[in-house]
Amino acid sequence: MQPNQQIFWLIEPQRKPSQHIIAGGFILPDGQVAIARSSPYSSHATFPCIQSFQELQQKRGRNIIFGENSLDNYHLQSFKLVRKKDMTGISGIGIVAVGCYFQGFGDIAVMQWLTQPASTAWYTGGWEQIELIHGHKGKTHIVMDLI
C-alpha cells in the first residue's frame, strides 16, 4: 500500500450556502472512505470504497468535491505517522500509518496502518490521543502533509 490519500467534501446543493457542507472525507490507502459528518449531528463512518460511496451520494443528490483542505471554515489535514524506533517490532520504522484530522467535525482523526493486515481506527481525542497511544515517548511523530 502506498500513502496515496485524497481529501474531499460532501456537499448538499439544496441547502443554504452556510449549511451545504455535510461531511469531509478522506480516502485511505487501502481504498476505504472515511467521512466525518458536520450537521445536523456530528458522526463518523468508514465505507468500503469511493465508487460505492459516490453512487450512494449521487442517488441522494449530493456532490463530492476533491482536493481542497479548507472549505467554509472546515479544515481537513492529512498526516503521516513516522516512527524513528519500533519499540514493539511490529510496525517497523519510517512512515508506518497515514490519516486525516477533521477540524470542525468534532476534532476527530482517522488513521490507517500501512503494515499488513492494515487496520483503521478513529480517534475522538484527535492528535493528542494518537500521540499518547502511538508516540512511544517521542520515538514516533505525526508529520502533517503540506497543504
mmCIF file with all atom_site columns, C-alpha atoms in Angstrom:
data_model
loop_
_atom_site.group_PDB
_atom_site.id
_atom_site.type_symbol
_atom_site.label_atom_id
_atom_site.label_alt_id
_atom_site.label_comp_id
_atom_site.label_asym_id
_atom_site.label_entity_id
_atom_site.label_seq_id
_atom_site.pdbx_PDB_ins_code
_atom_site.Cartn_x
_atom_site.Cartn_y
_atom_site.Cartn_z
_atom_site.occupancy
_atom_site.B_iso_or_equiv
_atom_site.pdbx_formal_charge
_atom_site.auth_seq_id
_atom_site.auth_comp_id
_atom_site.auth_asym_id
_atom_site.auth_atom_id
_atom_site.pdbx_PDB_model_num
ATOM 1   C CA . MET A 1 1   ? 0.000   0.000  0.000  1.00 0.00 ? 1   MET A CA 1
ATOM 2   C CA . GLN A 1 2   ? 1.207   3.482  -0.835 1.00 0.00 ? 2   GLN A CA 1
ATOM 3   C CA . PRO A 1 3   ? 0.237   6.513  1.259  1.00 0.00 ? 3   PRO A CA 1
ATOM 4   C CA . ASN A 1 4   ? -1.853  7.990  -1.566 1.00 0.00 ? 4   ASN A CA 1
ATOM 5   C CA . GLN A 1 5   ? -4.713  9.628  0.275  1.00 0.00 ? 5   GLN A CA 1
ATOM 6   C CA . GLN A 1 6   ? -7.178  12.178 -1.050 1.00 0.00 ? 6   GLN A CA 1
ATOM 7   C CA . ILE A 1 7   ? -9.349  14.696 0.757  1.00 0.00 ? 7   ILE A CA 1
ATOM 8   C CA . PHE A 1 8   ? -12.889 15.525 -0.376 1.00 0.00 ? 8   PHE A CA 1
ATOM 9   C CA . TRP A 1 9   ? -16.071 17.322 0.673  1.00 0.00 ? 9   TRP A CA 1
ATOM 10  C CA . LEU A 1 10  ? -19.650 16.054 0.575  1.00 0.00 ? 10  LEU A CA 1
ATOM 11  C CA . ILE A 1 11  ? -21.975 18.866 -0.496 1.00 0.00 ? 11  ILE A CA 1
ATOM 12  C CA . GLU A 1 12  ? -25.770 19.134 -0.250 1.00 0.00 ? 12  GLU A CA 1
ATOM 13  C CA . PRO A 1 13  ? -26.593 21.539 -3.126 1.00 0.00 ? 13  PRO A CA 1
ATOM 14  C CA . GLN A 1 14  ? -30.185 22.271 -1.999 1.00 0.00 ? 14  GLN A CA 1
ATOM 15  C CA . ARG A 1 15  ? -29.185 23.628 1.431  1.00 0.00 ? 15  ARG A CA 1
ATOM 16  C CA . LYS A 1 16  ? -28.396 27.229 2.289  1.00 0.00 ? 16  LYS A CA 1
ATOM 17  C CA . PRO A 1 17  ? -24.784 28.163 1.485  1.00 0.00 ? 17  PRO A CA 1
ATOM 18  C CA . SER A 1 18  ? -23.707 28.096 5.134  1.00 0.00 ? 18  SER A CA 1
ATOM 19  C CA . GLN A 1 19  ? -25.138 24.597 5.548  1.00 0.00 ? 19  GLN A CA 1
ATOM 20  C CA . HIS A 1 20  ? -24.165 22.978 2.287  1.00 0.00 ? 20  HIS A CA 1
ATOM 21  C CA . ILE A 1 21  ? -21.137 21.032 3.586  1.00 0.00 ? 21  ILE A CA 1
ATOM 22  C CA . ILE A 1 22  ? -22.445 17.948 5.314  1.00 0.00 ? 22  ILE A CA 1
ATOM 23  C CA . ALA A 1 23  ? -19.205 15.949 5.601  1.00 0.00 ? 23  ALA A CA 1
ATOM 24  C CA . GLY A 1 24  ? -15.492 15.915 4.996  1.00 0.00 ? 24  GLY A CA 1
ATOM 25  C CA . GLY A 1 25  ? -13.855 12.797 3.652  1.00 0.00 ? 25  GLY A CA 1
ATOM 26  C CA . PHE A 1 26  ? -10.554 11.052 3.190  1.00 0.00 ? 26  PHE A CA 1
ATOM 27  C CA . ILE A 1 27  ? -9.635  8.095  1.006  1.00 0.00 ? 27  ILE A CA 1
ATOM 28  C CA . LEU A 1 28  ? -7.415  5.742  2.977  1.00 0.00 ? 28  LEU A CA 1
ATOM 29  C CA . PRO A 1 29  ? -4.503  3.816  1.404  1.00 0.00 ? 29  PRO A CA 1
ATOM 30  C CA . ASP A 1 30  ? -6.489  0.580  1.082  1.00 0.00 ? 30  ASP A CA 1
ATOM 31  C CA . GLY A 1 31  ? -9.310  2.421  -0.746 1.00 0.00 ? 31  GLY A CA 1
ATOM 32  C CA . GLN A 1 32  ? -11.728 2.734  2.177  1.00 0.00 ? 32  GLN A CA 1
ATOM 33  C CA . VAL A 1 33  ? -13.521 6.054  2.567  1.00 0.00 ? 33  VAL A CA 1
ATOM 34  C CA . ALA A 1 34  ? -13.512 7.757  5.969  1.00 0.00 ? 34  ALA A CA 1
ATOM 35  C CA . ILE A 1 35  ? -16.039 10.556 6.482  1.00 0.00 ? 35  ILE A CA 1
ATOM 36  C CA . ALA A 1 36  ? -16.872 12.875 9.351  1.00 0.00 ? 36  ALA A CA 1
ATOM 37  C CA . ARG A 1 37  ? -20.311 14.455 9.239  1.00 0.00 ? 37  ARG A CA 1
ATOM 38  C CA . SER A 1 38  ? -20.842 18.024 10.374 1.00 0.00 ? 38  SER A CA 1
ATOM 39  C CA . SER A 1 39  ? -24.553 18.591 10.557 1.00 0.00 ? 39  SER A CA 1
ATOM 40  C CA . PRO A 1 40  ? -27.094 18.297 11.869 1.00 0.00 ? 40  PRO A CA 1
ATOM 41  C CA . TYR A 1 41  ? -25.292 15.838 14.186 1.00 0.00 ? 41  TYR A CA 1
ATOM 42  C CA . SER A 1 42  ? -21.563 15.102 14.242 1.00 0.00 ? 42  SER A CA 1
ATOM 43  C CA . SER A 1 43  ? -20.694 11.496 13.401 1.00 0.00 ? 43  SER A CA 1
ATOM 44  C CA . HIS A 1 44  ? -18.050 9.497  11.581 1.00 0.00 ? 44  HIS A CA 1
ATOM 45  C CA . ALA A 1 45  ? -18.011 6.339  9.467  1.00 0.00 ? 45  ALA A CA 1
ATOM 46  C CA . THR A 1 46  ? -15.927 4.257  7.101  1.00 0.00 ? 46  THR A CA 1
ATOM 47  C CA . PHE A 1 47  ? -17.188 2.963  3.726  1.00 0.00 ? 47  PHE A CA 1
ATOM 48  C CA . PRO A 1 48  ? -15.642 0.120  1.689  1.00 0.00 ? 48  PRO A CA 1
ATOM 49  C CA . CYS A 1 49  ? -14.680 2.161  -1.399 1.00 0.00 ? 49  CYS A CA 1
ATOM 50  C CA . ILE A 1 50  ? -15.109 5.520  -3.132 1.00 0.00 ? 50  ILE A CA 1
ATOM 51  C CA . GLN A 1 51  ? -17.133 4.089  -6.027 1.00 0.00 ? 51  GLN A CA 1
ATOM 52  C CA . SER A 1 52  ? -19.940 2.716  -3.830 1.00 0.00 ? 52  SER A CA 1
ATOM 53  C CA . PHE A 1 53  ? -19.851 5.878  -1.693 1.00 0.00 ? 53  PHE A CA 1
ATOM 54  C CA . GLN A 1 54  ? -20.147 8.103  -4.799 1.00 0.00 ? 54  GLN A CA 1
ATOM 55  C CA . GLU A 1 55  ? -23.057 6.039  -6.152 1.00 0.00 ? 55  GLU A CA 1
ATOM 56  C CA . LEU A 1 56  ? -24.917 6.352  -2.847 1.00 0.00 ? 56  LEU A CA 1
ATOM 57  C CA . GLN A 1 57  ? -24.369 10.120 -2.712 1.00 0.00 ? 57  GLN A CA 1
ATOM 58  C CA . GLN A 1 58  ? -25.455 10.598 -6.341 1.00 0.00 ? 58  GLN A CA 1
ATOM 59  C CA . LYS A 1 59  ? -28.745 8.838  -5.530 1.00 0.00 ? 59  LYS A CA 1
ATOM 60  C CA . ARG A 1 60  ? -29.206 11.350 -2.700 1.00 0.00 ? 60  ARG A CA 1
ATOM 61  C CA . GLY A 1 61  ? -28.442 14.316 -4.993 1.00 0.00 ? 61  GLY A CA 1
ATOM 62  C CA . ARG A 1 62  ? -25.180 15.192 -3.274 1.00 0.00 ? 62  ARG A CA 1
ATOM 63  C CA . ASN A 1 63  ? -21.903 16.287 -4.840 1.00 0.00 ? 63  ASN A CA 1
ATOM 64  C CA . ILE A 1 64  ? -18.330 15.340 -3.984 1.00 0.00 ? 64  ILE A CA 1
ATOM 65  C CA . ILE A 1 65  ? -15.545 17.925 -4.394 1.00 0.00 ? 65  ILE A CA 1
ATOM 66  C CA . PHE A 1 66  ? -11.928 16.712 -4.262 1.00 0.00 ? 66  PHE A CA 1
ATOM 67  C CA . GLY A 1 67  ? -8.679  18.396 -3.392 1.00 0.00 ? 67  GLY A CA 1
ATOM 68  C CA . GLU A 1 68  ? -9.307  21.384 -1.121 1.00 0.00 ? 68  GLU A CA 1
ATOM 69  C CA . ASN A 1 69  ? -8.119  21.178 2.501  1.00 0.00 ? 69  ASN A CA 1
ATOM 70  C CA . SER A 1 70  ? -10.296 24.052 3.764  1.00 0.00 ? 70  SER A CA 1
ATOM 71  C CA . LEU A 1 71  ? -13.841 24.990 2.865  1.00 0.00 ? 71  LEU A CA 1
ATOM 72  C CA . ASP A 1 72  ? -16.330 27.222 4.701  1.00 0.00 ? 72  ASP A CA 1
ATOM 73  C CA . ASN A 1 73  ? -14.331 27.231 7.977  1.00 0.00 ? 73  ASN A CA 1
ATOM 74  C CA . TYR A 1 74  ? -13.934 23.449 7.986  1.00 0.00 ? 74  TYR A CA 1
ATOM 75  C CA . HIS A 1 75  ? -10.431 22.032 7.708  1.00 0.00 ? 75  HIS A CA 1
ATOM 76  C CA . LEU A 1 76  ? -9.080  18.599 6.856  1.00 0.00 ? 76  LEU A CA 1
ATOM 77  C CA . GLN A 1 77  ? -5.407  17.872 7.422  1.00 0.00 ? 77  GLN A CA 1
ATOM 78  C CA . SER A 1 78  ? -3.816  14.675 6.168  1.00 0.00 ? 78  SER A CA 1
ATOM 79  C CA . PHE A 1 79  ? -0.790  13.341 8.022  1.00 0.00 ? 79  PHE A CA 1
ATOM 80  C CA . LYS A 1 80  ? 1.699   10.530 8.291  1.00 0.00 ? 80  LYS A CA 1
ATOM 81  C CA . LEU A 1 81  ? 2.794   8.712  11.424 1.00 0.00 ? 81  LEU A CA 1
ATOM 82  C CA . VAL A 1 82  ? 6.589   8.461  11.224 1.00 0.00 ? 82  VAL A CA 1
ATOM 83  C CA . ARG A 1 83  ? 8.414   6.087  13.526 1.00 0.00 ? 83  ARG A CA 1
ATOM 84  C CA . LYS A 1 84  ? 12.102  6.553  14.353 1.00 0.00 ? 84  LYS A CA 1
ATOM 85  C CA . LYS A 1 85  ? 12.360  3.444  16.505 1.00 0.00 ? 85  LYS A CA 1
ATOM 86  C CA . ASP A 1 86  ? 9.991   0.470  16.562 1.00 0.00 ? 86  ASP A CA 1
ATOM 87  C CA . MET A 1 87  ? 9.554   -0.390 20.236 1.00 0.00 ? 87  MET A CA 1
ATOM 88  C CA . THR A 1 88  ? 7.309   -3.411 19.575 1.00 0.00 ? 88  THR A CA 1
ATOM 89  C CA . GLY A 1 89  ? 8.934   -4.878 16.464 1.00 0.00 ? 89  GLY A CA 1
ATOM 90  C CA . ILE A 1 90  ? 5.572   -4.890 14.670 1.00 0.00 ? 90  ILE A CA 1
ATOM 91  C CA . SER A 1 91  ? 5.175   -1.766 12.542 1.00 0.00 ? 91  SER A CA 1
ATOM 92  C CA . GLY A 1 92  ? 8.759   -1.040 11.509 1.00 0.00 ? 92  GLY A CA 1
ATOM 93  C CA . ILE A 1 93  ? 10.335  2.388  11.031 1.00 0.00 ? 93  ILE A CA 1
ATOM 94  C CA . GLY A 1 94  ? 9.650   5.277  8.650  1.00 0.00 ? 94  GLY A CA 1
ATOM 95  C CA . ILE A 1 95  ? 6.078   6.037  7.548  1.00 0.00 ? 95  ILE A CA 1
ATOM 96  C CA . VAL A 1 96  ? 4.008   3.400  9.336  1.00 0.00 ? 96  VAL A CA 1
ATOM 97  C CA . ALA A 1 97  ? 0.496   4.884  9.112  1.00 0.00 ? 97  ALA A CA 1
ATOM 98  C CA . VAL A 1 98  ? -1.457  7.681  7.433  1.00 0.00 ? 98  VAL A CA 1
ATOM 99  C CA . GLY A 1 99  ? -4.534  9.568  8.462  1.00 0.00 ? 99  GLY A CA 1
ATOM 100 C CA . CYS A 1 100 ? -6.650  12.684 8.463  1.00 0.00 ? 100 CYS A CA 1
ATOM 101 C CA . TYR A 1 101 ? -7.590  15.182 11.165 1.00 0.00 ? 101 TYR A CA 1
ATOM 102 C CA . PHE A 1 102 ? -11.131 16.556 10.827 1.00 0.00 ? 102 PHE A CA 1
ATOM 103 C CA . GLN A 1 103 ? -11.063 20.020 12.411 1.00 0.00 ? 103 GLN A CA 1
ATOM 104 C CA . GLY A 1 104 ? -14.544 21.421 12.887 1.00 0.00 ? 104 GLY A CA 1
ATOM 105 C CA . PHE A 1 105 ? -16.142 17.966 12.722 1.00 0.00 ? 105 PHE A CA 1
ATOM 106 C CA . GLY A 1 106 ? -15.676 17.241 16.401 1.00 0.00 ? 106 GLY A CA 1
ATOM 107 C CA . ASP A 1 107 ? -11.878 17.475 16.022 1.00 0.00 ? 107 ASP A CA 1
ATOM 108 C CA . ILE A 1 108 ? -11.501 13.742 15.456 1.00 0.00 ? 108 ILE A CA 1
ATOM 109 C CA . ALA A 1 109 ? -8.899  11.840 13.459 1.00 0.00 ? 109 ALA A CA 1
ATOM 110 C CA . VAL A 1 110 ? -8.799  8.631  11.459 1.00 0.00 ? 110 VAL A CA 1
ATOM 111 C CA . MET A 1 111 ? -5.628  6.639  10.892 1.00 0.00 ? 111 MET A CA 1
ATOM 112 C CA . GLN A 1 112 ? -4.737  3.505  8.928  1.00 0.00 ? 112 GLN A CA 1
ATOM 113 C CA . TRP A 1 113 ? -1.629  1.390  9.447  1.00 0.00 ? 113 TRP A CA 1
ATOM 114 C CA . LEU A 1 114 ? 0.394   0.556  6.348  1.00 0.00 ? 114 LEU A CA 1
ATOM 115 C CA . THR A 1 115 ? 1.591   -2.790 7.704  1.00 0.00 ? 115 THR A CA 1
ATOM 116 C CA . GLN A 1 116 ? -0.414  -5.913 6.920  1.00 0.00 ? 116 GLN A CA 1
ATOM 117 C CA . PRO A 1 117 ? -3.019  -6.591 7.953  1.00 0.00 ? 117 PRO A CA 1
ATOM 118 C CA . ALA A 1 118 ? -3.985  -2.944 7.617  1.00 0.00 ? 118 ALA A CA 1
ATOM 119 C CA . SER A 1 119 ? -6.198  -1.684 10.417 1.00 0.00 ? 119 SER A CA 1
ATOM 120 C CA . THR A 1 120 ? -8.156  1.546  10.613 1.00 0.00 ? 120 THR A CA 1
ATOM 121 C CA . ALA A 1 121 ? -9.119  3.401  13.777 1.00 0.00 ? 121 ALA A CA 1
ATOM 122 C CA . TRP A 1 122 ? -10.935 6.598  14.722 1.00 0.00 ? 122 TRP A CA 1
ATOM 123 C CA . TYR A 1 123 ? -9.513  8.790  17.488 1.00 0.00 ? 123 TYR A CA 1
ATOM 124 C CA . THR A 1 124 ? -12.085 11.020 19.170 1.00 0.00 ? 124 THR A CA 1
ATOM 125 C CA . GLY A 1 125 ? -9.260  12.774 21.026 1.00 0.00 ? 125 GLY A CA 1
ATOM 126 C CA . GLY A 1 126 ? -7.575  13.868 17.775 1.00 0.00 ? 126 GLY A CA 1
ATOM 127 C CA . TRP A 1 127 ? -3.796  14.431 17.567 1.00 0.00 ? 127 TRP A CA 1
ATOM 128 C CA . GLU A 1 128 ? -3.264  14.215 21.308 1.00 0.00 ? 128 GLU A CA 1
ATOM 129 C CA . GLN A 1 129 ? -4.818  10.777 21.556 1.00 0.00 ? 129 GLN A CA 1
ATOM 130 C CA . ILE A 1 130 ? -2.751  9.420  18.649 1.00 0.00 ? 130 ILE A CA 1
ATOM 131 C CA . GLU A 1 131 ? 0.479   10.753 20.156 1.00 0.00 ? 131 GLU A CA 1
ATOM 132 C CA . LEU A 1 132 ? -0.430  9.404  23.600 1.00 0.00 ? 132 LEU A CA 1
ATOM 133 C CA . ILE A 1 133 ? -1.165  5.909  22.276 1.00 0.00 ? 133 ILE A CA 1
ATOM 134 C CA . HIS A 1 134 ? 1.383   5.578  19.463 1.00 0.00 ? 134 HIS A CA 1
ATOM 135 C CA . GLY A 1 135 ? 4.079   8.168  20.233 1.00 0.00 ? 135 GLY A CA 1
ATOM 136 C CA . HIS A 1 136 ? 6.289   5.818  22.265 1.00 0.00 ? 136 HIS A CA 1
ATOM 137 C CA . LYS A 1 137 ? 7.734   8.715  24.265 1.00 0.00 ? 137 LYS A CA 1
ATOM 138 C CA . GLY A 1 138 ? 8.953   10.719 21.267 1.00 0.00 ? 138 GLY A CA 1
ATOM 139 C CA . LYS A 1 139 ? 10.066  7.839  19.052 1.00 0.00 ? 139 LYS A CA 1
ATOM 140 C CA . THR A 1 140 ? 7.067   8.357  16.745 1.00 0.00 ? 140 THR A CA 1
ATOM 141 C CA . HIS A 1 141 ? 5.822   11.675 15.363 1.00 0.00 ? 141 HIS A CA 1
ATOM 142 C CA . ILE A 1 142 ? 2.866   12.997 13.419 1.00 0.00 ? 142 ILE A CA 1
ATOM 143 C CA . VAL A 1 143 ? 4.036   14.765 10.272 1.00 0.00 ? 143 VAL A CA 1
ATOM 144 C CA . MET A 1 144 ? 1.375   16.888 8.590  1.00 0.00 ? 144 MET A CA 1
ATOM 145 C CA . ASP A 1 145 ? 1.206   16.832 4.802  1.00 0.00 ? 145 ASP A CA 1
ATOM 146 C CA . LEU A 1 146 ? 1.816   20.140 3.082  1.00 0.00 ? 146 LEU A CA 1
ATOM 147 C CA . ILE A 1 147 ? -1.332  21.934 2.037  1.00 0.00 ? 147 ILE A CA 1
#
